[in-house]
Coordinates of C-alpha atoms and ligand atoms in Angstrom, one line a residue:
X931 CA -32.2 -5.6 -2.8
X932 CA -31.0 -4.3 0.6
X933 CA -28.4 -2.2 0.6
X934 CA -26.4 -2.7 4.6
X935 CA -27.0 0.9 6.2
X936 CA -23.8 3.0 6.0
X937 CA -21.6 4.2 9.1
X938 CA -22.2 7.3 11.0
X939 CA -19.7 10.1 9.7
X940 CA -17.1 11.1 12.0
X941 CA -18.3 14.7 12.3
X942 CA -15.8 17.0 11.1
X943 CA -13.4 14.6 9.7
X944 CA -13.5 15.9 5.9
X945 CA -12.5 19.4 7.2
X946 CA -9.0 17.5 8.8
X947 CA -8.0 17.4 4.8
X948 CA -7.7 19.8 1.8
X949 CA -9.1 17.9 -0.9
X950 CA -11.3 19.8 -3.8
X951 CA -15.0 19.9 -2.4
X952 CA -16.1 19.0 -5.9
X953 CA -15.3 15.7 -5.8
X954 CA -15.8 12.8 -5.0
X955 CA -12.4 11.3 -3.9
X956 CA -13.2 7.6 -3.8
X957 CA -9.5 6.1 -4.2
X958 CA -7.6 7.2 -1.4
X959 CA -5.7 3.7 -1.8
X960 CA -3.6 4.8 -5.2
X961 CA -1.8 8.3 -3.4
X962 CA -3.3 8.6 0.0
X963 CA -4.6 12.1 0.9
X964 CA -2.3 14.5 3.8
X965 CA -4.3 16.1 6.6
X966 CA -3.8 19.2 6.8
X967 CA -2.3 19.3 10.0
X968 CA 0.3 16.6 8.7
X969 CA 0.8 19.3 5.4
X970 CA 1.3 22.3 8.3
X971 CA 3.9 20.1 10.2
X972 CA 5.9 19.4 7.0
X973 CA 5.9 22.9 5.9
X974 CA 7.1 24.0 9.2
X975 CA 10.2 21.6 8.8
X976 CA 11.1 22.8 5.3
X977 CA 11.2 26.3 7.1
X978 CA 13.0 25.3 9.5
X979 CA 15.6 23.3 6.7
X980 CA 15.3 26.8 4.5
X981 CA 16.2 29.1 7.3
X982 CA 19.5 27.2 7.3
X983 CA 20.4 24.1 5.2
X984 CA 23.9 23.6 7.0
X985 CA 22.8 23.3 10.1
X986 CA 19.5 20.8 9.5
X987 CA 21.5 18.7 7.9
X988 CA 24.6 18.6 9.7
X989 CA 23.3 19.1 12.9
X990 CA 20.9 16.1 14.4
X991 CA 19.1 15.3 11.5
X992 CA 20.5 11.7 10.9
X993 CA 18.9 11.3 15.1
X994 CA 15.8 12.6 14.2
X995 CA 15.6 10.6 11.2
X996 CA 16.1 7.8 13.9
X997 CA 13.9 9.1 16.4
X998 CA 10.9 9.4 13.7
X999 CA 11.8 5.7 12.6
X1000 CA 11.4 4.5 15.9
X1001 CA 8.2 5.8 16.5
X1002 CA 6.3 4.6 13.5
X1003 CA 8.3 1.1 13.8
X1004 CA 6.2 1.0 17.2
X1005 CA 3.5 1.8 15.9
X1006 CA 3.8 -1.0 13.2
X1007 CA 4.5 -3.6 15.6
X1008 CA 7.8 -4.2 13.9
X1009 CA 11.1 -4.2 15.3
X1010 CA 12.9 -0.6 15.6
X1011 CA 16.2 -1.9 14.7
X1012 CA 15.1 -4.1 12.1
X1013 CA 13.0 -0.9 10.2
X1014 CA 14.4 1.7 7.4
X1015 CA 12.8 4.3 6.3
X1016 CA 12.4 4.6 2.6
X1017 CA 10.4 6.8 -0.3
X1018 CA 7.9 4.3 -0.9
X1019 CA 7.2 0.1 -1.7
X1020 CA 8.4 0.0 -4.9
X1021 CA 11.8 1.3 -3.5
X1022 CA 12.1 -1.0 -0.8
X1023 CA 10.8 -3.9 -3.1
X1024 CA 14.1 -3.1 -5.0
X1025 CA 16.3 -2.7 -1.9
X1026 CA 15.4 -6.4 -1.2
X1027 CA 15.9 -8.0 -5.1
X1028 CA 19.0 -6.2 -5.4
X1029 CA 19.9 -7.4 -2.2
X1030 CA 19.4 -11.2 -2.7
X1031 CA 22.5 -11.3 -4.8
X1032 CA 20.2 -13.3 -7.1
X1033 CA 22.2 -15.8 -9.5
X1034 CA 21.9 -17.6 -13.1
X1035 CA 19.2 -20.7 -12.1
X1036 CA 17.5 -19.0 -9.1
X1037 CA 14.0 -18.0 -9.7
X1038 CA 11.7 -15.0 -7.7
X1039 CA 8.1 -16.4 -7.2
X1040 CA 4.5 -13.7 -7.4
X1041 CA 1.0 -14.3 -7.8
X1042 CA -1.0 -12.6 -10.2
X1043 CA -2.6 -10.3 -7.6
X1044 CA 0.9 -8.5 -7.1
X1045 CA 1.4 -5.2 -7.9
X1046 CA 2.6 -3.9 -12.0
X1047 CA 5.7 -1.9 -10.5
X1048 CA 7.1 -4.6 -8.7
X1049 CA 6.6 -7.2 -11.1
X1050 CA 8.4 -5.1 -12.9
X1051 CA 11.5 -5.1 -10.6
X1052 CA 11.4 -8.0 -9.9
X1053 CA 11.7 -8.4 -13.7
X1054 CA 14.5 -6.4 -14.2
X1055 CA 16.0 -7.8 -11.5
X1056 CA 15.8 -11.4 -13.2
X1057 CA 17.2 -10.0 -16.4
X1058 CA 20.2 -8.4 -15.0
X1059 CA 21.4 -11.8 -12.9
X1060 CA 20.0 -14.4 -14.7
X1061 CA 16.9 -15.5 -12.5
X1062 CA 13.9 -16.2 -13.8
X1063 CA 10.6 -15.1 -12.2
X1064 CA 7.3 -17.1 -12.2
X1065 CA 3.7 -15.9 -11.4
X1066 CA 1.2 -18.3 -10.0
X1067 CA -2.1 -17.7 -10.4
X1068 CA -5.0 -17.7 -7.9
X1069 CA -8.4 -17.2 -8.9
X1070 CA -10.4 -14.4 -7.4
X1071 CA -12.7 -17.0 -5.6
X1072 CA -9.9 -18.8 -4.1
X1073 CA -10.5 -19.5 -0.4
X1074 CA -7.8 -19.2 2.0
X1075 CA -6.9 -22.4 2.2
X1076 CA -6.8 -22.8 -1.3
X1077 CA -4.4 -19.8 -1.6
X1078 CA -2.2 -21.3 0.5
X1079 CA -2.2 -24.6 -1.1
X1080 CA -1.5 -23.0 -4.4
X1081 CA 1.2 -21.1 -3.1
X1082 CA 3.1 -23.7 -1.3
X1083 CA 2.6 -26.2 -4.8
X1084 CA 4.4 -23.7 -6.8
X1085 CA 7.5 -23.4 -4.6
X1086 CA 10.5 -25.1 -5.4
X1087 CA 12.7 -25.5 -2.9
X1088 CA 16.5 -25.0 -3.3
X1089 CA 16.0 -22.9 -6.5
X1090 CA 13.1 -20.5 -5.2
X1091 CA 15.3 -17.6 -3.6
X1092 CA 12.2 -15.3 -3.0
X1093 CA 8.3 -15.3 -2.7
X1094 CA 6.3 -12.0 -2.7
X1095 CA 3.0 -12.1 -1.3
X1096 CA 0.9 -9.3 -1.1
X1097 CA -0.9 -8.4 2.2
X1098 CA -3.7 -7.4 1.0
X1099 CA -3.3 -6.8 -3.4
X1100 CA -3.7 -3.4 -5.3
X1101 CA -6.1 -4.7 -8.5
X1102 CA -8.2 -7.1 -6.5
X1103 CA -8.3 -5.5 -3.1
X1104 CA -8.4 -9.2 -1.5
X1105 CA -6.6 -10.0 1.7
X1106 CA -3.9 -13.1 1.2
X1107 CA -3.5 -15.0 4.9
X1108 CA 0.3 -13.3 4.6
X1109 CA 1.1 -15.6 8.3
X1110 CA 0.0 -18.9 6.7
X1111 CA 1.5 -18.0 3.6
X1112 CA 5.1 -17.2 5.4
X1113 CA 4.4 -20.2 7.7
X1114 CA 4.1 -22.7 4.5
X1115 CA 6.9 -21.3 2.8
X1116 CA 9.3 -21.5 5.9
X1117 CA 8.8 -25.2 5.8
X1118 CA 9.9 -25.2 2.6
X1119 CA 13.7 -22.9 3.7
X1120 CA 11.5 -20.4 1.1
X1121 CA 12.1 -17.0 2.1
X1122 CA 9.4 -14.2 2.0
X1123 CA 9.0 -10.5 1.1
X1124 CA 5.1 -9.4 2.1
X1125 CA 4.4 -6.5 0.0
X1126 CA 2.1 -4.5 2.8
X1127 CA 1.7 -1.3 0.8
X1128 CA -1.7 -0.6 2.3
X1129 CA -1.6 -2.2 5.3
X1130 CA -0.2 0.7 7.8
X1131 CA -3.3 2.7 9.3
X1132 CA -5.9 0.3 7.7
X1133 CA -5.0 -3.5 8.7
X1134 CA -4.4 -4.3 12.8
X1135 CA -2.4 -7.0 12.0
X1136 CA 1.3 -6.1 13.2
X1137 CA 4.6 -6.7 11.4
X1138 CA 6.0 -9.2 13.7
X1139 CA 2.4 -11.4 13.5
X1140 CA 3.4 -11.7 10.1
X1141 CA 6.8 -12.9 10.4
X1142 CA 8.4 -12.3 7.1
X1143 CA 11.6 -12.0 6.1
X1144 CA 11.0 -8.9 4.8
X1145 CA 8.3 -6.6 5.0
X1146 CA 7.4 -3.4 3.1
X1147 CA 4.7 -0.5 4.1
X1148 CA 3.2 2.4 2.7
X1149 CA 2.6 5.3 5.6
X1150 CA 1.8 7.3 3.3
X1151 CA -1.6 5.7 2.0
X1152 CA -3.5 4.6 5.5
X1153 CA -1.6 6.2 8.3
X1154 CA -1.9 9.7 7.0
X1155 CA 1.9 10.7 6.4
X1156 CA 3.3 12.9 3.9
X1157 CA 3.9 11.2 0.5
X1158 CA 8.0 9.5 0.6
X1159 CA 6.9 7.7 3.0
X1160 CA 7.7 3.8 3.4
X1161 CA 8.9 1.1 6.0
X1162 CA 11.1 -1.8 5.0
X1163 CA 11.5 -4.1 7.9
X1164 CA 14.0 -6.8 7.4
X1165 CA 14.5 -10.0 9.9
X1166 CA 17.6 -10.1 11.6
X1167 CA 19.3 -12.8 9.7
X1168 CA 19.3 -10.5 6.5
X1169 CA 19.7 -7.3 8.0
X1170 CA 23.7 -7.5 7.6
X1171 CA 23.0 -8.2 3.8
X1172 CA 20.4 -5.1 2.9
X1173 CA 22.8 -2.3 0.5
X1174 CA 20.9 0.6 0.1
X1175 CA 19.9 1.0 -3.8
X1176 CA 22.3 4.4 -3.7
X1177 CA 25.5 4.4 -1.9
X1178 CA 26.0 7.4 0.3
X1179 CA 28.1 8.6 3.5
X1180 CA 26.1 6.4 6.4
X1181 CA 27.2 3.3 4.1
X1182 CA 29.4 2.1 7.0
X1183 CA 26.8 2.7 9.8
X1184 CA 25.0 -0.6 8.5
X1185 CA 21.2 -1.4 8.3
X1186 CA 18.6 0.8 8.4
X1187 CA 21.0 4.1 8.6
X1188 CA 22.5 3.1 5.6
X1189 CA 19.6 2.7 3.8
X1190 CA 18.1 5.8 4.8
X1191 CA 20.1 8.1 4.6
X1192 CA 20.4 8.9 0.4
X1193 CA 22.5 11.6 0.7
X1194 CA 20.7 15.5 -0.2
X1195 CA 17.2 14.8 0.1
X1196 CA 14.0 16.2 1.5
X1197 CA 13.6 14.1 4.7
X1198 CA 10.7 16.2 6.7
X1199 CA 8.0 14.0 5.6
X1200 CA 9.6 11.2 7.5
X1201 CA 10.1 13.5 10.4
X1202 CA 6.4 14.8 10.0
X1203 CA 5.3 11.3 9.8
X1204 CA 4.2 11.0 13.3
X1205 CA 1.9 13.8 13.0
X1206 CA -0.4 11.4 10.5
X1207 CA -0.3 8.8 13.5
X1208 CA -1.7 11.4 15.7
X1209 CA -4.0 12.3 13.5
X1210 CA -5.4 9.2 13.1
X1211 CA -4.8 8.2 16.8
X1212 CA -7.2 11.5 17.9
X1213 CA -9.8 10.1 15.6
X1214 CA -9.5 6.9 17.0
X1215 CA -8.0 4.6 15.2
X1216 CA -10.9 1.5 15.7
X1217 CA -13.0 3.9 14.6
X1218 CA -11.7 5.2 11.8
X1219 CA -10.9 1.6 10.4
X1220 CA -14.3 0.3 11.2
X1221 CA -15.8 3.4 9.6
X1222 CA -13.8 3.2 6.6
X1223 CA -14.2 -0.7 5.9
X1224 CA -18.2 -0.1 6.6
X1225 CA -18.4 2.6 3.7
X1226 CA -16.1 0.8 1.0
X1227 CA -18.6 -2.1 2.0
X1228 CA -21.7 0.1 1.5
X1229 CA -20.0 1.3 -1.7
X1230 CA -19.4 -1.7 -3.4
X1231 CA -23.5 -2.7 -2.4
X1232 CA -24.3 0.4 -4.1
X1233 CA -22.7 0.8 -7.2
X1234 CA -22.7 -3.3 -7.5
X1235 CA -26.6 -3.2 -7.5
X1236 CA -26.7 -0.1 -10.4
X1237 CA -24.3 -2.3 -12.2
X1238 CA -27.0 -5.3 -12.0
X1239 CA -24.2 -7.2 -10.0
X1240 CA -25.8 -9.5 -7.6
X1241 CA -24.1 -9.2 -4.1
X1242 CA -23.0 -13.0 -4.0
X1243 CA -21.0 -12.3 -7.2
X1244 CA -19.3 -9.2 -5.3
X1245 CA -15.3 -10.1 -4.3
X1246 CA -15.4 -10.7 -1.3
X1247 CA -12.5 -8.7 0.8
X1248 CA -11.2 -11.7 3.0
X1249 CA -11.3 -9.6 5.9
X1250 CA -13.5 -7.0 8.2
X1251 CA -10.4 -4.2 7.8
X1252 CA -10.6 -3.9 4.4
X1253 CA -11.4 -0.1 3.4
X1254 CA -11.0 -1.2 -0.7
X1255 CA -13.8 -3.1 -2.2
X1256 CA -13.8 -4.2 -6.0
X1257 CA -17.0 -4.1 -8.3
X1258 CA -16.7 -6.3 -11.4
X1259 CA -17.7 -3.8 -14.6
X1260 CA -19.7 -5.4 -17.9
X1261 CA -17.4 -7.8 -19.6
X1262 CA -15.6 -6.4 -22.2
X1263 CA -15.6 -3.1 -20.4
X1264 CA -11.8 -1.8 -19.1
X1265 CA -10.0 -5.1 -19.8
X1266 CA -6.6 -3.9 -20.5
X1267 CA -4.5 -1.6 -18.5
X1268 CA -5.1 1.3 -21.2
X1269 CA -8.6 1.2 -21.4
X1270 CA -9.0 0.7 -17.5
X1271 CA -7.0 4.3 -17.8
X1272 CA -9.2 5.8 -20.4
X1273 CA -12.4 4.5 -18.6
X1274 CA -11.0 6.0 -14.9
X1275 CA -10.0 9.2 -17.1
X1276 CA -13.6 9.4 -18.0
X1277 CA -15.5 8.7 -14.8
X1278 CA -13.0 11.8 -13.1
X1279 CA -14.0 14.1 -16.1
X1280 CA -17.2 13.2 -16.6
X1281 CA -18.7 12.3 -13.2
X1282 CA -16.4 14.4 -11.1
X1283 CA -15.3 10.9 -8.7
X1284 CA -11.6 9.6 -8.7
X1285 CA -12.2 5.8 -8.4
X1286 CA -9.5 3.4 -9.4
X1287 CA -9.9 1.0 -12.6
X1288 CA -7.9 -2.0 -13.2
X1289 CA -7.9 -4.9 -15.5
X1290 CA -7.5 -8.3 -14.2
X1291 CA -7.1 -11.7 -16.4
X1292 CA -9.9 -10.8 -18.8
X1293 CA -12.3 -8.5 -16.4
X1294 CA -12.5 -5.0 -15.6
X1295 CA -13.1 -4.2 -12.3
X1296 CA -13.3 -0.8 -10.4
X1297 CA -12.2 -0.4 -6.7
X1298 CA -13.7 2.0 -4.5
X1299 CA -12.3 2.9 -1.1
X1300 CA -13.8 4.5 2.5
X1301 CA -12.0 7.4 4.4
X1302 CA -13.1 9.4 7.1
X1303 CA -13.6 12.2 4.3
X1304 CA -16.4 10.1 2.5
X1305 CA -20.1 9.9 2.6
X1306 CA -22.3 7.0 1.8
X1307 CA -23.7 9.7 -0.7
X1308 CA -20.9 10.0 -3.0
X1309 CA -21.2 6.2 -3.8
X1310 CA -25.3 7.2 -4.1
X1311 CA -24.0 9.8 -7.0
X1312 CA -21.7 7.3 -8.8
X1313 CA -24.0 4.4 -8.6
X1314 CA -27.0 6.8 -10.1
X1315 CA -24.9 8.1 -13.3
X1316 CA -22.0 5.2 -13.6
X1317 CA -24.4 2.8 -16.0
X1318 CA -25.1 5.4 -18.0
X1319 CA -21.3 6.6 -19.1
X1320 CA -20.5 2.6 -19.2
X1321 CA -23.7 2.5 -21.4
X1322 CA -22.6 5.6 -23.5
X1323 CA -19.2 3.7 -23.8
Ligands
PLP285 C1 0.2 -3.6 -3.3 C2 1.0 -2.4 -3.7 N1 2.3 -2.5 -3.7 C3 3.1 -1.5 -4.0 C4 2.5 -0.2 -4.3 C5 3.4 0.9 -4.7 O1 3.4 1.9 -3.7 P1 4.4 3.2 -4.0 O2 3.9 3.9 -5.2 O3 4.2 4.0 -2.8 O4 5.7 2.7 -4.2 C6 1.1 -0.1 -4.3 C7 0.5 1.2 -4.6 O5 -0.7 1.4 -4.6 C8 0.3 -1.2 -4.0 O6 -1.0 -1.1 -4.0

């Protein structure tokens, strides 16, 4: 079988981070990874913040907060006046459910791809107001199309308050058509929150292509920012409506300062932020997305074809961005959430390579990601010894 030739490294790229030499750091989707330079900038902040607490925080900080914001909204292709800055997706998932004011009879629609956390807010959030929540299901091998179709059958007009689509889904690393899927609920008066958590730094698609209602981001997966870093863009008809999850002292100064600002908290990763975008910008950031989509490729060819798993039957991304590529494992092998745990516990320990394993209605599947830090050999490694530990079980 022919394996497609992997990119050529970016020369010197590895030595931008501080990650452990040892090993092999194949899942940069689950926490991201902080260039050094991005680690330096923060560290200089919290100096500056230590030297003299009163005066970083009372003096400016709320305009630098802004100022930060600004910039990575641009970069995002969203709208500046329409972006907060939060901790991370899961937060700003809950901003928007608690939020919708949801009542008794209303009902929160997800597919099956979505991600655990925020089905489980959304399930909490059903619970404590009396909506329901429904998942649709979509098979792996849907098509686009097909996605769509399934997604615009299971709304229900009138009584479906929210959909949640993800842009491109944390245990099947596939790429939903997020515009169509916004575009077919809109004819339906169904609004939509697109959970984007990996997009930023990885997809090219902006935030306004995409048109949601509400739109949450992870910078601090793709576009190299320090961890605590999120963007929740909100269209303008909702933006009077968005309460922060905890009330604090900008509460009057509306959306996004009122969602940002959470009263004592350490805001210099959000004002470091911008030094992951130059990061990535000085690498180039075609580059680095064409290099890191070419690698996860070449992984998933790799380790498929040790795992005797024929490159038709490989998922299928949905897209040329994608830097996360799944490998279906042996049936019966990490089918449940804890054994997927136990089994990625075990490949760390055992084979010194952080992948991500997740089970998915019934299948085990491992998801391997490209970063400018990887080399095609790393994948070699894991495809060489990975059959034997499954084998070993
Ligand atoms: C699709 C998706 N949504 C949400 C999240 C949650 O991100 P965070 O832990 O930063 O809130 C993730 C994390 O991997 C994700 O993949």
């Amino acid at each position: 079988m022919t394996v497609p030739r992997p990119p050529e490294p970016i020369p010197g790229a590895r030595l931008l981070f501080s990650l452990d030499p040892s090993v092999s750091h194949l899942n940069h989707g689950s926490f991201g990874a902080v260039p050094i330079a991005v680690q330096r900038a923060q560290q200089r902040l919290r100096d500056e913040m230590e030297s003299n607490p009163l005066r970083f925080f009372t003096q400016g900080l709320v305009d630098r907060i802004a100022h930060a914001r600004r910039h990575l909204a641009t970069f995002l292709g969203a709208d500046p006046d329409g972006t907060a800055l939060v901790g991370n997706v899961t937060a700003a998932a809950a901003v928007v459910l608690q939020s919708l004011a949801l009542r008794p009879g209303d009902e929160v629609v997800t597919t099956d791809h979505g991600y655990g956390a925020v089905a489980l807010s959304v399930a909490r959030e059903c619970a404590r107001t009396g909506a329901v929540s429904r998942t649709l299901p979509v098979p792996l091998s849907a098509t686009d199309e097909e996605l769509v179709e399934i997604v615009r059958d299971g709304l229900r007009p009138g009584r479906t308050r929210l959909l949640i689509v993800d842009q491109l889904t944390s245990p099947t690393a596939r790429l939903f058509p997020t515009s169509a899927l916004v575009a077919a609920a809109r004819e339906q008066g169904v609004p939509v929150l697109v959970d984007a958590a990996h997009a930023p730094g990885m997809l090219p698609t902006t935030v306004a292509s995409v048109g949601a209602d509400f739109w949450v981001g992870n910078l601090h997966k793709w576009a190299y920012a320090p961890r605590g870093t999120a963007a929740l863009v909100v269209a303008e008809r909702w933006r009077g409506r968005i309460q922060p999850l905890v009330v604090s002292w900008e509460q009057d100064a509306g959306f996004p300062t009122r969602v940002e600002w959470q009263a004592t908290l350490d805001y210099t990763g959000w004002l470091a932020a911008p030094v992951g975008l130059f990061t990535l910008r000085s690498l180039g950031v075609d580059r680095v997305r064409a290099h890191n989509a070419a690698l996860a490729a070449y992984g998933q060819r790799v380790v498929g074809d040790a795992l005797g798993v024929a490159p038709e039957r490989l998922p299928e991304p949905g897209g040329p961005a994608v830097a996360m590529r799944l490998v279906p494992l042996p049936p019966g092998v990490a089918t449940t959430m804890d054994a997927a745990r136990e089994l990625r516990a075990r490949i760390a320990d055992r084979l010194g390579a952080e992948v991500s394993v997740a089970g998915w209605n019934g299948r085990g599947y491992l998801r391997l990601c490209g970063q400018v830090y990887n080399t095609p050999e790393e994948y070699d490694r894991l495809a060489v010894r990975l059959p034997t530990l499954l084998a070993r079980g």
